[in-house]
Amino acid sequence: MQKLIVEVNEKMIDLSKLGFCIKERPSIPTPERLIETIDIPGRDGDLHVEKGYKDIDITVELNFMDDHLRDRIRVVKEILLDCDKIIFSDDQEFCYMVNFTKIGDIENEVDFYGSFEVTFNCKPFSYKLSTFKFVSAIDSFRVDGYKSAPLFKITNSQGDCYFILDNDNSKKIGVNIRASVVYIDCENMTCRSDDGINLLEYMIGDFIELDRGIHRITAYGGMSKVEVMTREGWR
C-alpha cells in the first residue's frame, strides 16, 4: 500500500497510521526551466540565459475511514498545513520540500468515510534525505546532486574567521564575531547563532550555491570546526 509520510518540525509522521491512505501514487511534474531569450542584432541565433526552475505542485488524494472522523480530520489538517517535507513510501531516500499546502473540500457521504485532495506547492527538485545532516567540510566534501544550497556550521568562532571555497577568493565566507556556534544558511540567506540571534551584519562574504562535484575548503582565523549540510536537489 502506498503511503504518504510528512515531516513537521523535524518529526516524521506516517499518515497511514492515522487512517489516511493515498488513493493512487500521484504523477510528479518535471520542473520547468525558466529561460530568457535575448535577440542580439548581428548574432547568429538568440542568446539564452537560464533563470532557474519553477516550483511544482504535487496533488494527492487521501482516503480515510474512522469512527471519530471529525476529530481525526482536524488533527491531520494541522499536520498537512504545517509540514516541511513530503515523502512517498516507495521512494523513501528522497523528499520534496514544501512551500505551502492547499486542502480541497472534504467529501464524506457517511460519518466514517471520506476523501479529499491535498496540493503541496514544492521546490522544483527532489532532495536526498541523507544530505540533511552535517558532515565535516574541512579539506574536501562531495556534492552528487544537481544543485546544493548549503547550510554551514562554524564552531568556536574567535572573530574575523572565514573559509575559502575551491581556492576561489570570490567564495569567501565567515563571520567577524566571537560565538560558540554560527549557522550560515545559503538557502534562506540567514546567518545566526546557536540560540537564534541574527548575525547577518557580522557575516563575511556572500551566500553561494554548490554544483555537482568535489569541493575544497581552506579555513583561516580562529575556528575549531566547519561542517556543511549540502541539502542536494535532483531534477
mmCIF file with all atom_site columns, N, CA, C and O in Angstrom, residues 22 26 68 103 124 128 198 211:
data_model
loop_
_atom_site.group_PDB
_atom_site.id
_atom_site.type_symbol
_atom_site.label_atom_id
_atom_site.label_alt_id
_atom_site.label_comp_id
_atom_site.label_asym_id
_atom_site.label_entity_id
_atom_site.label_seq_id
_atom_site.pdbx_PDB_ins_code
_atom_site.Cartn_x
_atom_site.Cartn_y
_atom_site.Cartn_z
_atom_site.occupancy
_atom_site.B_iso_or_equiv
_atom_site.pdbx_formal_charge
_atom_site.auth_seq_id
_atom_site.auth_comp_id
_atom_site.auth_asym_id
_atom_site.auth_atom_id
_atom_site.pdbx_PDB_model_num
ATOM 1  N N  . ILE A 1 22  ? -3.227  7.000  0.562  1.00 0.00 ? 22  ILE A N  1
ATOM 2  C CA . ILE A 1 22  ? -3.233  7.559  -0.787 1.00 0.00 ? 22  ILE A CA 1
ATOM 3  C C  . ILE A 1 22  ? -4.085  6.683  -1.694 1.00 0.00 ? 22  ILE A C  1
ATOM 4  O O  . ILE A 1 22  ? -3.918  5.456  -1.719 1.00 0.00 ? 22  ILE A O  1
ATOM 5  N N  . PRO A 1 26  ? 0.601   9.761  -7.022 1.00 0.00 ? 26  PRO A N  1
ATOM 6  C CA . PRO A 1 26  ? 0.419   10.894 -7.927 1.00 0.00 ? 26  PRO A CA 1
ATOM 7  C C  . PRO A 1 26  ? 1.562   11.002 -8.931 1.00 0.00 ? 26  PRO A C  1
ATOM 8  O O  . PRO A 1 26  ? 2.679   10.525 -8.686 1.00 0.00 ? 26  PRO A O  1
ATOM 9  N N  . HIS A 1 68  ? -14.183 8.225  14.532 1.00 0.00 ? 68  HIS A N  1
ATOM 10 C CA . HIS A 1 68  ? -14.129 9.589  15.076 1.00 0.00 ? 68  HIS A CA 1
ATOM 11 C C  . HIS A 1 68  ? -13.611 10.530 13.983 1.00 0.00 ? 68  HIS A C  1
ATOM 12 O O  . HIS A 1 68  ? -12.572 11.162 14.104 1.00 0.00 ? 68  HIS A O  1
ATOM 13 N N  . ILE A 1 103 ? -5.640  22.534 0.874  1.00 0.00 ? 103 ILE A N  1
ATOM 14 C CA . ILE A 1 103 ? -6.509  21.379 1.132  1.00 0.00 ? 103 ILE A CA 1
ATOM 15 C C  . ILE A 1 103 ? -7.869  21.634 0.495  1.00 0.00 ? 103 ILE A C  1
ATOM 16 O O  . ILE A 1 103 ? -8.494  22.669 0.725  1.00 0.00 ? 103 ILE A O  1
ATOM 17 N N  . PRO A 1 124 ? 11.437  23.034 -6.760 1.00 0.00 ? 124 PRO A N  1
ATOM 18 C CA . PRO A 1 124 ? 11.432  22.308 -8.036 1.00 0.00 ? 124 PRO A CA 1
ATOM 19 C C  . PRO A 1 124 ? 12.037  20.908 -8.017 1.00 0.00 ? 124 PRO A C  1
ATOM 20 O O  . PRO A 1 124 ? 11.682  20.080 -8.851 1.00 0.00 ? 124 PRO A O  1
ATOM 21 N N  . LYS A 1 128 ? 17.666  14.540 -1.559 1.00 0.00 ? 128 LYS A N  1
ATOM 22 C CA . LYS A 1 128 ? 18.103  13.310 -0.913 1.00 0.00 ? 128 LYS A CA 1
ATOM 23 C C  . LYS A 1 128 ? 18.166  13.527 0.598  1.00 0.00 ? 128 LYS A C  1
ATOM 24 O O  . LYS A 1 128 ? 18.872  14.421 1.087  1.00 0.00 ? 128 LYS A O  1
ATOM 25 N N  . ASN A 1 198 ? 20.335  36.956 15.267 1.00 0.00 ? 198 ASN A N  1
ATOM 26 C CA . ASN A 1 198 ? 20.693  37.336 13.903 1.00 0.00 ? 198 ASN A CA 1
ATOM 27 C C  . ASN A 1 198 ? 22.104  37.924 13.878 1.00 0.00 ? 198 ASN A C  1
ATOM 28 O O  . ASN A 1 198 ? 22.388  38.932 14.522 1.00 0.00 ? 198 ASN A O  1
ATOM 29 N N  . ASP A 1 211 ? 27.620  23.345 -7.137 1.00 0.00 ? 211 ASP A N  1
ATOM 30 C CA . ASP A 1 211 ? 27.310  22.450 -8.241 1.00 0.00 ? 211 ASP A CA 1
ATOM 31 C C  . ASP A 1 211 ? 27.830  21.049 -7.938 1.00 0.00 ? 211 ASP A C  1
ATOM 32 O O  . ASP A 1 211 ? 28.583  20.834 -6.985 1.00 0.00 ? 211 ASP A O  1
#
